[in-house]
């Protein structure tokens, strides 16, 4: 079969238009609703990208660069929940063994009181110290520091004369906090071990980012305290999530003399060709509020300049692991940072290298790391052409505790312990409308545009209309509207929001007809991310794009951009209430996860006469009081629980009726 070229296709289309004319389609003028939410986020991301570019363009002197890096560090701590207090490490050694060229100590210390970190310290046995110290940070391996390729890198560095500290991050290795059969996480992945408590942390004003970076800071404290280590020659490296943690550490700790980032999350969220929902990841990598505040992921590296920094990338990652913008954004941002290094007089201290191989700390990246540290921590120009002999150990041989879990072995606190402690300090009170709007990232005011009627058809004794209203610029919301032949103005309109979407109820004999037959109007609507407004699948490899086409990814994206999905949905509900109020009292029914935005909308607007909330969340506080919880990220906004809670919102609606119906 002959292939049709693009030119032939265009010419064919032009011929058809000439033959049949350009008459507009005469039927129902539906929009492509699946693009509404992605296009809205794309607009927000573009604005953030332009704002940041304007600031980066100003970095033409050392003074301007210094001012920017101070801003980045200060903003980072503000975004993640504040810099914690240093407390005693209470370090101890639980055992050790010797291997050719190094000794491995099994060590334990506390990043916060009773919050234990198990680690392996690799100490060279050849040569004389003090040696350079390298903090090795783990990617998202379920067995943490026991991962084979990570062990190889640690052993290789130790045999080359570096003291290496390899510690288990939150939720990995001996720090699995949701263990199932065999001690492996019951949540499904290391990412889930980070994100599941990370969502709770947002409600209490904390973040997984803060927890993880503080573990790294305190681990560097321990490494620097060792007598075998030269505290002026400290470095950090890691693969994947460990590389991203190295970026976080580089942002906050001036003690690093060098760093090597291997396949980290070096793409900015707000990038040139933003592909919604963007490069969302696990909780510590999603910097909530960052784009609105004027910073992005690559800014984490600016405070390190002009110290030696190697960025290693897998060319396979833009379709194999990360988003389609991984390489294009990373390289663009690298070039911007390169100009900063040049202004500071040290362009040779920044380097980029890639590998054609998939995501992993394979042989070639390990060699590049060895050579980078040899050059900048030892001043050696002799290339390392072959990795030292390495022989990874079995997982149990590296355990610091007897059973390989710090909760069982040392009665360690857990992330949930920290969440509970912080939640106990919160005193939610009566809500303030302006404060609620600000926390949700909503417009200062919200009002619905006029109802746009798309089509009208009879439905028995009723009239059924396809309508839409405009919520914000470019945001159009579809709905079904039933009107009885004789209306009762006192009954007004029943406005329904179902988490399953409006199309659950359009059928003959369905909920819409039942409500309208009582004499009032019935409107069943979709709001952003729901029903016909569920977003389209973004560009890129299906292995990345399809799993990221989830409500949670859009909720993360909205939080990063500073305009929560919860706030967007509240805005949509307010728009419907404003557009329909001329029919009479607007009585809102919300089902499932849409009860939370409906309740907040009712609090913010007197246009809503009553609320009927079915099968929804009773309180935000209940989410942080239970280690096992069920609450979508779309209903979580940082700082909201510190200000108020759902029962207080219900109380604030009095004397308007509120019916709470739970399963």
PDB file of N, CA and C in Angstrom, residues 32 39 50 67 116 203 212 236 254 312 319 387 435-436 468 553 609 630 639 648:
ATOM      1  N   UNK A  32     -13.175  21.004  22.996  1.00  0.00           N
ATOM      2  CA  UNK A  32     -12.336  19.866  23.356  1.00  0.00           C
ATOM      3  C   UNK A  32     -12.049  19.994  24.856  1.00  0.00           C
ATOM      4  N   UNK A  39      -4.451  23.076  29.298  1.00  0.00           N
ATOM      5  CA  UNK A  39      -4.153  24.401  28.750  1.00  0.00           C
ATOM      6  C   UNK A  39      -4.043  25.456  29.857  1.00  0.00           C
ATOM      7  N   UNK A  50       8.598  32.490  32.097  1.00  0.00           N
ATOM      8  CA  UNK A  50       9.000  33.822  31.649  1.00  0.00           C
ATOM      9  C   UNK A  50       9.503  34.670  32.818  1.00  0.00           C
ATOM     10  N   UNK A  67      23.211  37.543  45.425  1.00  0.00           N
ATOM     11  CA  UNK A  67      21.866  37.918  45.877  1.00  0.00           C
ATOM     12  C   UNK A  67      20.842  36.862  45.468  1.00  0.00           C
ATOM     13  N   UNK A 116      16.003   7.515  63.600  1.00  0.00           N
ATOM     14  CA  UNK A 116      17.296   6.886  63.345  1.00  0.00           C
ATOM     15  C   UNK A 116      17.600   6.748  61.853  1.00  0.00           C
ATOM     16  N   UNK A 203      -0.375  18.736  54.966  1.00  0.00           N
ATOM     17  CA  UNK A 203      -1.489  19.229  55.787  1.00  0.00           C
ATOM     18  C   UNK A 203      -1.024  19.840  57.096  1.00  0.00           C
ATOM     19  N   UNK A 212      13.797  14.818  53.937  1.00  0.00           N
ATOM     20  CA  UNK A 212      14.893  14.171  53.217  1.00  0.00           C
ATOM     21  C   UNK A 212      16.156  15.032  53.217  1.00  0.00           C
ATOM     22  N   UNK A 236      29.193  15.289  47.607  1.00  0.00           N
ATOM     23  CA  UNK A 236      27.994  14.448  47.579  1.00  0.00           C
ATOM     24  C   UNK A 236      27.767  13.968  46.167  1.00  0.00           C
ATOM     25  N   UNK A 254      26.790  24.815  52.622  1.00  0.00           N
ATOM     26  CA  UNK A 254      27.995  25.373  52.014  1.00  0.00           C
ATOM     27  C   UNK A 254      29.229  24.489  52.202  1.00  0.00           C
ATOM     28  N   UNK A 312      25.520  14.397  35.168  1.00  0.00           N
ATOM     29  CA  UNK A 312      25.480  13.222  34.298  1.00  0.00           C
ATOM     30  C   UNK A 312      24.031  12.924  33.947  1.00  0.00           C
ATOM     31  N   UNK A 319      12.527   9.632  27.440  1.00  0.00           N
ATOM     32  CA  UNK A 319      11.376   8.784  27.128  1.00  0.00           C
ATOM     33  C   UNK A 319      11.353   7.517  27.966  1.00  0.00           C
ATOM     34  N   UNK A 387      37.504   0.721  36.750  1.00  0.00           N
ATOM     35  CA  UNK A 387      36.978   0.714  38.113  1.00  0.00           C
ATOM     36  C   UNK A 387      37.778  -0.256  38.978  1.00  0.00           C
ATOM     37  N   UNK A 435      -8.148  34.532  53.764  1.00  0.00           N
ATOM     38  CA  UNK A 435      -7.062  33.586  54.060  1.00  0.00           C
ATOM     39  C   UNK A 435      -7.277  32.280  53.318  1.00  0.00           C
ATOM     40  N   UNK A 436      -8.499  31.794  53.272  1.00  0.00           N
ATOM     41  CA  UNK A 436      -8.791  30.546  52.565  1.00  0.00           C
ATOM     42  C   UNK A 436      -8.483  30.698  51.082  1.00  0.00           C
ATOM     43  N   UNK A 468     -22.769  25.367  28.969  1.00  0.00           N
ATOM     44  CA  UNK A 468     -21.448  25.531  29.548  1.00  0.00           C
ATOM     45  C   UNK A 468     -21.351  26.943  30.110  1.00  0.00           C
ATOM     46  N   UNK A 553      -1.327  13.615  39.735  1.00  0.00           N
ATOM     47  CA  UNK A 553      -0.270  14.343  39.034  1.00  0.00           C
ATOM     48  C   UNK A 553      -0.711  15.769  38.732  1.00  0.00           C
ATOM     49  N   UNK A 609     -27.331  28.347  48.594  1.00  0.00           N
ATOM     50  CA  UNK A 609     -28.343  28.426  49.651  1.00  0.00           C
ATOM     51  C   UNK A 609     -28.274  27.262  50.623  1.00  0.00           C
ATOM     52  N   UNK A 630      -7.269   7.825  53.745  1.00  0.00           N
ATOM     53  CA  UNK A 630      -7.777   7.890  52.375  1.00  0.00           C
ATOM     54  C   UNK A 630      -8.222   9.334  52.114  1.00  0.00           C
ATOM     55  N   UNK A 639      -1.024  24.242  54.742  1.00  0.00           N
ATOM     56  CA  UNK A 639      -1.410  25.343  55.616  1.00  0.00           C
ATOM     57  C   UNK A 639      -2.886  25.449  55.923  1.00  0.00           C
ATOM     58  N   UNK A 648     -15.309  23.354  61.083  1.00  0.00           N
ATOM     59  CA  UNK A 648     -15.407  24.798  61.292  1.00  0.00           C
ATOM     60  C   UNK A 648     -16.052  25.479  60.089  1.00  0.00           C
TER      61      UNK A 648
END
